[in-house]
Structures are given as structure tokens and as C-alpha cells.
PDB file of C-alpha atoms in Angstrom:
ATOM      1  CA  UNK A   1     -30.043  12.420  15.299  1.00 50.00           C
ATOM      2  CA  UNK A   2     -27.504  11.929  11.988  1.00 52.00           C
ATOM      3  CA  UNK A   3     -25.687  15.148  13.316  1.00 53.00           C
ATOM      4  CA  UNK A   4     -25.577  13.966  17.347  1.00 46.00           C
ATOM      5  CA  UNK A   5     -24.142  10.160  15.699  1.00 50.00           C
ATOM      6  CA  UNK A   6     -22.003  12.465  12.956  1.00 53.00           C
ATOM      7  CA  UNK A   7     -20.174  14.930  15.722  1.00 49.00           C
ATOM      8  CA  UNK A   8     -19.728  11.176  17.755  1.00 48.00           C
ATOM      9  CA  UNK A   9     -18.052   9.976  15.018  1.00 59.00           C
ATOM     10  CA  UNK A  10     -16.085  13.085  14.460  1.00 59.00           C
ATOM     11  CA  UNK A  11     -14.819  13.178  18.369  1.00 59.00           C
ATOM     12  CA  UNK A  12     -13.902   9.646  17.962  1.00 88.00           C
ATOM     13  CA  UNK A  13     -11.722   9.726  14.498  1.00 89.00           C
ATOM     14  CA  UNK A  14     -10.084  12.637  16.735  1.00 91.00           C
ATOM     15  CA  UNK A  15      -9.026  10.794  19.648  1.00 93.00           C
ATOM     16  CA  UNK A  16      -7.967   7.940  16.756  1.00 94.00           C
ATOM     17  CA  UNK A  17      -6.041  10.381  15.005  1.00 95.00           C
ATOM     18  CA  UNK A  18      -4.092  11.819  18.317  1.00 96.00           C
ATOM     19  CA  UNK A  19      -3.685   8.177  19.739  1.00 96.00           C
ATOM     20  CA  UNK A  20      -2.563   7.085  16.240  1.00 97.00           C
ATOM     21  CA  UNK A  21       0.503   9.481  16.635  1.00 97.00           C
ATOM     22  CA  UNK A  22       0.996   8.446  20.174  1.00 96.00           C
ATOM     23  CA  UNK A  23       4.617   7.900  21.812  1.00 96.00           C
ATOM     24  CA  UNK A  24       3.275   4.995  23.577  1.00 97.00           C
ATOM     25  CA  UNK A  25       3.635   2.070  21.288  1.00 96.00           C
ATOM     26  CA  UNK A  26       0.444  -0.017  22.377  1.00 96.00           C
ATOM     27  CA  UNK A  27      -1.788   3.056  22.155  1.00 96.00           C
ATOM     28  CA  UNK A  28      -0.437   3.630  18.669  1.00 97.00           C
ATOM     29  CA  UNK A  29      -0.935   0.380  17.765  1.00 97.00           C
ATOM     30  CA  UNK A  30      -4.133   0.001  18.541  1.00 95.00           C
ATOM     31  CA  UNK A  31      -5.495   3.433  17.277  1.00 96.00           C
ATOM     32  CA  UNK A  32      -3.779   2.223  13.697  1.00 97.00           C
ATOM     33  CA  UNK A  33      -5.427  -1.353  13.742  1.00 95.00           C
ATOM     34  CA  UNK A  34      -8.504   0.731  14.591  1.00 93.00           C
ATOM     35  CA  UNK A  35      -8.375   2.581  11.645  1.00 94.00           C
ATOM     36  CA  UNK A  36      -7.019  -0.321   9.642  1.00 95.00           C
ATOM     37  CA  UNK A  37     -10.532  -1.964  10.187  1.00 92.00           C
ATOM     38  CA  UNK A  38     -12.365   0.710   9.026  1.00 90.00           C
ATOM     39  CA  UNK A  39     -10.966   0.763   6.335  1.00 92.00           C
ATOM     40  CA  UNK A  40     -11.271  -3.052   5.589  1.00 89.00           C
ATOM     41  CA  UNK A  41     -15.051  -2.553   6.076  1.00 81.00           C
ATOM     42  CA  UNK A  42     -16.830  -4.123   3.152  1.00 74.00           C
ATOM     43  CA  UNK A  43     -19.473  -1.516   2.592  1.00 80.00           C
ATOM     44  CA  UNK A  44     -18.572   2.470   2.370  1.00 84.00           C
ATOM     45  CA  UNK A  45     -15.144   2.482   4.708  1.00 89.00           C
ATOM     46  CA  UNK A  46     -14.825   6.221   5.774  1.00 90.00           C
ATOM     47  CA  UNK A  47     -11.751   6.921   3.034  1.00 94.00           C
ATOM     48  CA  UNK A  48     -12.020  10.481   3.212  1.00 94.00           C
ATOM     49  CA  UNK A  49     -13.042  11.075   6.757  1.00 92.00           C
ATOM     50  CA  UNK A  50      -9.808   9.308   7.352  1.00 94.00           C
ATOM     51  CA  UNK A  51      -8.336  11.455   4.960  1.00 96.00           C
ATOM     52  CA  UNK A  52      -9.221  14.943   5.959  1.00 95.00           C
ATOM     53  CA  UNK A  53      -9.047  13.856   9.352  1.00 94.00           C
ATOM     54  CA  UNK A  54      -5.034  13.924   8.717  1.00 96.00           C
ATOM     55  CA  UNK A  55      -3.943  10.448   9.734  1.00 97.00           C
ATOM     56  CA  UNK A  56      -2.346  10.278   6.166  1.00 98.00           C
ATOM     57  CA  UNK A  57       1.342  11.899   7.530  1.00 98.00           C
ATOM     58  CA  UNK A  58       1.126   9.714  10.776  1.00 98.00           C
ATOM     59  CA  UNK A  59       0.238   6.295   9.046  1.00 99.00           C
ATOM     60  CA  UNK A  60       3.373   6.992   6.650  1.00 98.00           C
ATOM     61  CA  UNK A  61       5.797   7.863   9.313  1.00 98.00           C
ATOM     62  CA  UNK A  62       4.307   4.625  11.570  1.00 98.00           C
ATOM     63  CA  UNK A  63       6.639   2.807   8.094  1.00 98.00           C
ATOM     64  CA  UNK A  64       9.478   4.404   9.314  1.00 98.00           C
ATOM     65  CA  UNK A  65       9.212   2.312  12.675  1.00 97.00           C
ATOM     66  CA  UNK A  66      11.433  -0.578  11.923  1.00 95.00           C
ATOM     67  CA  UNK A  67      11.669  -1.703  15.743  1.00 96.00           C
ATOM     68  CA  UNK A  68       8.088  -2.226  15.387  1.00 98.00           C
ATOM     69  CA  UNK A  69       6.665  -4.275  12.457  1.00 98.00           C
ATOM     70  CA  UNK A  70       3.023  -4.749  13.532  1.00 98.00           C
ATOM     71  CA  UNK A  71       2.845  -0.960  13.620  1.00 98.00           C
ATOM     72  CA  UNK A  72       4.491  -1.067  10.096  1.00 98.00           C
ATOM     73  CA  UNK A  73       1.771  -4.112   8.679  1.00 98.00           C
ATOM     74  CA  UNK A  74      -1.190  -2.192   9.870  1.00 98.00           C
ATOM     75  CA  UNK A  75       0.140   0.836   8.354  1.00 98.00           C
ATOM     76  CA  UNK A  76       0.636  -0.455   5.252  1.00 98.00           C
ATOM     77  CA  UNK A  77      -2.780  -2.068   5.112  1.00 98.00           C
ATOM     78  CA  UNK A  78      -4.543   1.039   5.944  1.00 98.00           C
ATOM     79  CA  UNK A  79      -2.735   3.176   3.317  1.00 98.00           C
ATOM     80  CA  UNK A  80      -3.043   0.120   0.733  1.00 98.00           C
ATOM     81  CA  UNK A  81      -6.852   0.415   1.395  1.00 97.00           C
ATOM     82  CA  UNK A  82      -7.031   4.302   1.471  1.00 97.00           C
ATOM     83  CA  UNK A  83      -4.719   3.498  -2.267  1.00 97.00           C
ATOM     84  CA  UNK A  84      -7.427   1.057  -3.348  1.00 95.00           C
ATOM     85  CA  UNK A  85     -10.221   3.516  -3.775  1.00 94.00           C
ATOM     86  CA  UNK A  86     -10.674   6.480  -6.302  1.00 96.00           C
ATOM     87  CA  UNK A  87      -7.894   8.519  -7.866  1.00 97.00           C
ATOM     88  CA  UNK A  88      -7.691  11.277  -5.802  1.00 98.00           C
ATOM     89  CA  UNK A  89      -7.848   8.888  -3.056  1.00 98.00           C
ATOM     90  CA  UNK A  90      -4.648   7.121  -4.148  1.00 98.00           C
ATOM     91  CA  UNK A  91      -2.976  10.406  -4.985  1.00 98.00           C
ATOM     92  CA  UNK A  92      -3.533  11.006  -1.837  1.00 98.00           C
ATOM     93  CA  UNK A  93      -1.423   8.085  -0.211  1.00 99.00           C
ATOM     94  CA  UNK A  94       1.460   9.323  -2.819  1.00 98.00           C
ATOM     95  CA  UNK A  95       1.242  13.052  -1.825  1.00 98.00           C
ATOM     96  CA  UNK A  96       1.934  12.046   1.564  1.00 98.00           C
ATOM     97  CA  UNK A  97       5.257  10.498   0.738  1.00 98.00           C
ATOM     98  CA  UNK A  98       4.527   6.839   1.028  1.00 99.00           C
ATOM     99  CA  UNK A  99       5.596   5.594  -1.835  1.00 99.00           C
ATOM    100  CA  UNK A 100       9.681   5.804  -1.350  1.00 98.00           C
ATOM    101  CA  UNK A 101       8.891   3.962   2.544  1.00 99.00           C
ATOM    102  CA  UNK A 102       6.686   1.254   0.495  1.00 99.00           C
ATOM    103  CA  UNK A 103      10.430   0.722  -1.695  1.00 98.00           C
ATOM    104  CA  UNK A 104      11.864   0.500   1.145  1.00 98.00           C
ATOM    105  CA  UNK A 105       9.721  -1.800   2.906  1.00 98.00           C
ATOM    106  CA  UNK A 106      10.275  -4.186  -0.091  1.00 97.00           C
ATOM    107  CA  UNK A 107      13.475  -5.218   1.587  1.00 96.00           C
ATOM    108  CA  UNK A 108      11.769  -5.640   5.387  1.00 96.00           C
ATOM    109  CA  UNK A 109      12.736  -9.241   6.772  1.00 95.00           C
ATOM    110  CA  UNK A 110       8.936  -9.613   8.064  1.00 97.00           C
ATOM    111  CA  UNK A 111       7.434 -10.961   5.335  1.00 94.00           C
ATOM    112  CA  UNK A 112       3.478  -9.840   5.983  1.00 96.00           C
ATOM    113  CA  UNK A 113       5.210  -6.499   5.792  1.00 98.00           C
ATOM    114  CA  UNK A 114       6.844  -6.714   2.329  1.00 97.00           C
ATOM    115  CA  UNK A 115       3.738  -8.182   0.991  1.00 96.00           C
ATOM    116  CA  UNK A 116       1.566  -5.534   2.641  1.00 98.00           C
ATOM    117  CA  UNK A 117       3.767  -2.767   0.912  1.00 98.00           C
ATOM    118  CA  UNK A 118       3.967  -4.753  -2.659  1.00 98.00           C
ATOM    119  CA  UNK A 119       0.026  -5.024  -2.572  1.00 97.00           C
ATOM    120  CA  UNK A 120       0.277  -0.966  -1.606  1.00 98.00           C
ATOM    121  CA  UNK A 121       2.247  -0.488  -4.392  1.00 98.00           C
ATOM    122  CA  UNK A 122       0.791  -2.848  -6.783  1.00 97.00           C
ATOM    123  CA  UNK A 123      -2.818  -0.028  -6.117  1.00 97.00           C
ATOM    124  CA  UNK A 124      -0.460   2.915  -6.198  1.00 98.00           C
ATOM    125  CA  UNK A 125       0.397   1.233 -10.372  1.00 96.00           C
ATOM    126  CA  UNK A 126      -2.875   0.444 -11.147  1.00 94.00           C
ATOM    127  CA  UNK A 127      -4.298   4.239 -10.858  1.00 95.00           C
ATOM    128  CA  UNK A 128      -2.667   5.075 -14.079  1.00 94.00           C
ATOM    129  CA  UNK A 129       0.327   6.116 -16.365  1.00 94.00           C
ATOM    130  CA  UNK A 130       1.512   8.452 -14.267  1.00 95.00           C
ATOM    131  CA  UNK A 131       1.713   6.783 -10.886  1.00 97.00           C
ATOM    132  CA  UNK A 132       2.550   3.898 -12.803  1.00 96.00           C
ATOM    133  CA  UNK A 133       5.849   5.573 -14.432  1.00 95.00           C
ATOM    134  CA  UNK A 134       6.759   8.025 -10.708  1.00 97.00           C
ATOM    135  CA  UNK A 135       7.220   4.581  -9.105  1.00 97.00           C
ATOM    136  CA  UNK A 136       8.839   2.954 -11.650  1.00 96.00           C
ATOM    137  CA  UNK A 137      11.059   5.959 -11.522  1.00 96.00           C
ATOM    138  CA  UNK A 138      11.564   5.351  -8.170  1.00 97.00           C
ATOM    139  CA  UNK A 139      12.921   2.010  -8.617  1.00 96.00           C
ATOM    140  CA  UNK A 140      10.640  -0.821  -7.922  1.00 96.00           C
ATOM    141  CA  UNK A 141      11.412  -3.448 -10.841  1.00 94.00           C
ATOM    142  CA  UNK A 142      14.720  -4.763  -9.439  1.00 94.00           C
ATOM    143  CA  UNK A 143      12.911  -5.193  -5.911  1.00 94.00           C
ATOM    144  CA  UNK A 144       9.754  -6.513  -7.643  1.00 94.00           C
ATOM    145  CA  UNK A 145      11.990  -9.093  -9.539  1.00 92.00           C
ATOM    146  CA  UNK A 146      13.858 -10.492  -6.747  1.00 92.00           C
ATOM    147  CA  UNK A 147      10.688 -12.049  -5.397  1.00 91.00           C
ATOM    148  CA  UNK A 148      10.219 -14.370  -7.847  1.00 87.00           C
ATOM    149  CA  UNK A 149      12.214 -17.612  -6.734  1.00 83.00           C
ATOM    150  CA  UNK A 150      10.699 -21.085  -6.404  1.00 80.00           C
ATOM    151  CA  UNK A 151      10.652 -20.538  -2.475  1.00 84.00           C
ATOM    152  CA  UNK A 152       7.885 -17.538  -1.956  1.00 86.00           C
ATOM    153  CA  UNK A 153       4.728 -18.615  -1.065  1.00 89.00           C
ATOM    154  CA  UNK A 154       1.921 -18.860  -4.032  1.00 88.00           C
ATOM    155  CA  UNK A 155      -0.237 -16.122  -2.542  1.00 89.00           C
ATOM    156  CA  UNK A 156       2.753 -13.606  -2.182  1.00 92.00           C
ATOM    157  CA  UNK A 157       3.679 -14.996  -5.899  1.00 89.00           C
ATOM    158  CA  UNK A 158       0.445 -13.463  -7.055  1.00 90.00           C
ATOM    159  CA  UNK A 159       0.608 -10.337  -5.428  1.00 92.00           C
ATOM    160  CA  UNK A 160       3.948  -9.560  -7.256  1.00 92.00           C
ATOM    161  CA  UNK A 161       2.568 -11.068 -10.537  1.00 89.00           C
ATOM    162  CA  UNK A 162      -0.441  -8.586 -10.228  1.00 92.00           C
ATOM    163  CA  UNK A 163       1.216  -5.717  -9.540  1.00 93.00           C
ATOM    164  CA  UNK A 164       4.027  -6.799 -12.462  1.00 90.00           C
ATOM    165  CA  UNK A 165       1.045  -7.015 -14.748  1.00 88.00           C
ATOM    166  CA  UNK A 166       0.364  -3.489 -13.659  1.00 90.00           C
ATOM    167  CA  UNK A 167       3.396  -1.993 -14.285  1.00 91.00           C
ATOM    168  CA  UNK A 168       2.605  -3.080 -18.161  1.00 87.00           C
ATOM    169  CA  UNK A 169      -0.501  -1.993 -18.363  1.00 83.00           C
ATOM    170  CA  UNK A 170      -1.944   1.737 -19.529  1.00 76.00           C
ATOM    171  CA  UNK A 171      -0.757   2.181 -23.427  1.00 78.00           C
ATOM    172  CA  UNK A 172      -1.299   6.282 -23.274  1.00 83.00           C
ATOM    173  CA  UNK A 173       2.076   6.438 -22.768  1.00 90.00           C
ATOM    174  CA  UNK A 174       2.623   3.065 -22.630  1.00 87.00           C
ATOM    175  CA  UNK A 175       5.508   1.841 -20.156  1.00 88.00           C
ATOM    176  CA  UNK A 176       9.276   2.899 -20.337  1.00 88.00           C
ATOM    177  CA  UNK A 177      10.545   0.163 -23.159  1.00 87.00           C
ATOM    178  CA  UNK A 178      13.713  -0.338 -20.393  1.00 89.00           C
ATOM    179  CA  UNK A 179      10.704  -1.408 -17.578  1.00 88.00           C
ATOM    180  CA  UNK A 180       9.839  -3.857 -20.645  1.00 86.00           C
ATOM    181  CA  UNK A 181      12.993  -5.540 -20.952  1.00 87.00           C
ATOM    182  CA  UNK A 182      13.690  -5.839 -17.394  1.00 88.00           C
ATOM    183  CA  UNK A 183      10.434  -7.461 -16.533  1.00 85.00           C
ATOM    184  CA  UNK A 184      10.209  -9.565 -20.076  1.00 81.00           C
ATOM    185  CA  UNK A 185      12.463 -12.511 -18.697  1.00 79.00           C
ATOM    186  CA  UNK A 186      10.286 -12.632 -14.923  1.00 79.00           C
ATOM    187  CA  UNK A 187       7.370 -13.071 -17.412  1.00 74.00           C
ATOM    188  CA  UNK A 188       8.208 -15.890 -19.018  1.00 70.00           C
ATOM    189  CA  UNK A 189       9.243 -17.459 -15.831  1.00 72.00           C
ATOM    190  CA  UNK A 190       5.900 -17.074 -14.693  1.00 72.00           C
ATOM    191  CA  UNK A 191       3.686 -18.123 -17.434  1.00 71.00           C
ATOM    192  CA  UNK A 192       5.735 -21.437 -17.190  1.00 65.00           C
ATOM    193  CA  UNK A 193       4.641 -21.895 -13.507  1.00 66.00           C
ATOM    194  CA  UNK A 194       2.861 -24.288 -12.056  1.00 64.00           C
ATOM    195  CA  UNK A 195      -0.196 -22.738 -10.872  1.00 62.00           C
ATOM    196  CA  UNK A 196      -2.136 -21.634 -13.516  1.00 57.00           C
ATOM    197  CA  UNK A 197      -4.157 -18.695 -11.542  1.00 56.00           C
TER     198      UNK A 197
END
């Protein structure tokens, strides 16, 4: 019975994988909201059976599509969760080129968007010195810093505080002394806010 329910499951992630790279845009989105929610299921989302099922290159190029943002939020969100599990899991996500679309998605005018690809990021950091210092090298400080202005809303405020907090963290190395001094003066800005979580 587990292999009968296991080969379903298999046949299914298929047709989700070849509707996720669809040229019809409603199929597409809907096979990468599909996917999205498994991901976003609370107990044991199928991470690497998305993973070796090779929806990784098709949910990056989906960040490409700037005509269509929903396609570009959902891909975020599923990458962000595929980022948010173990190490190999985030390397993953980074092998697959996401990281330079996430940058760029940091200047999208949809705003669900940019957060999405700041919380990608802000996973992408957190893994560790290196990842931390590749996207650092890549250029996401300036971007990072622009979003804090009195105007952004709290919860997207947080987001970019986390993932500011994670470009600090990890002494062995510790962070470029440059990243330091750029992101010293947003710091101080934001300890002074108002909300105090």
C-alpha cells in the first residue's frame, strides 16, 4: 500500500513539475501555488522530493517573469521554504541561481514580492559564513538599506531587520568589516524605533 500511495505521489509531483514549466500562465500558476503549499505544510513538507523532482530551475526562472508577479510571489515563497530547511537544502536554492533574481527582485514595485525575496534571502544568510559573505558579495546591503524609511510597513521592517541581523552574525570569519560600516548607521536607526520587537 505505501508503494501504490508512493508511485501516486510520484506521478503527481510529475505532472506538477511539467505544468509548473507550462507556457500557459494559469496552468503555471497553479502548479507553483501547488507546490508552494506543500511546502508551507507544517509537518514534514516534501523538500527533497521537490528537489530531486527538478522544479528547482523552473521555480527560479518563474522570477524572471516580471509581467507576472503572482507567478513571481509564489516562486519566491516556495524557494524561501525549500531555503528554510537544512544546509544542503538551501545550497540547493543557491546552486540553482536564485540568489542574483532574489537581488533583483529587491527592486520589484509589488511589494509582497520584494518582501518574499528579502525573507528568501534573509534564509539564504542565515545558513552560514559562506552564503552569508557570496550574497553580500553580490550586493545586497545597499538594497537591504534602502528599506528602512519611516513609511514601510512594521512587518516588512522586521523582515529586513532579521535578515540585517543575519548578515552580522557567524564570527568564523566574521563579516567583511566594509558590510559593518555600511549597516552600523541602519542599526542605530533601528534600535531607536518605536516598536520594540
Amino acid at each position: 500500500e505505501d508503494d501504490i500511495e508512493r508511485s501516486l505521489a510520484t506521478t503527481n509531483l510529475e505532472q506538477l513539475v511539467a505544468n509548473a514549466a507550462s507556457d500557459n500562465p494559469p496552468v503555471q500558476l497553479n502548479a507553483v501555488q501547488s507546490a508552494r503549499k506543500l511546502l508551507s505544510s507544517d509537518r514534514n513538507p516534501p523538500i527533497d522530493a521537490l528537489i530531486e523532482s527538478g522544479i528547482l530551475p523552473i521555480l527560479v526562472r518563474c522570477l524572471e517573469c516580471h509581467d507576472n508577479p503572482s507567478l513571481q510571489f509564489e516562486a519566491a515563497w516556495a524557494l524561501t521554504n525549500i531555503a528554510s530547511g537544512t544546509s544542503m537544502q538551501t545550497q540547493a536554492v543557491v546552486a540553482a541561481g536564485a540568489v542574483p533574481l532574489f537581488l533583483s527582485l529587491l527592486l520589484s514595485t509589488h511589494q509582497n514580492v520584494c518582501e518574499q525575496a528579502v525573507w528568501a534571502l534573509g534564509n539564504i544568510i542565515g545558513d552560514g559564513p559562506q552564503l552569508r559573505d557570496y550574497v553580500i558579495n553580490l550586493g545586497v546591503v545597499h538594497p537591504l538599506l534602502t528599506f528602512i524609511k519611516p513609511e514601510i510597513p512594521i512587518s516588512f521592517l522586521r523582515n529586513v531587520t532579521w535578515v540585517i541581523v543575519n548578515l552580522c552574525r557567524n564570527k568564523d570569519p566574521p563579516p567583511p568589516v566594509q558590510t559593518i560600516r555600511e549597516i552600523l548607521p541602519a542599526l542605530n536607526l533601528l534600535i531607536h524605533h518605536q516598536d520594540i520587537n
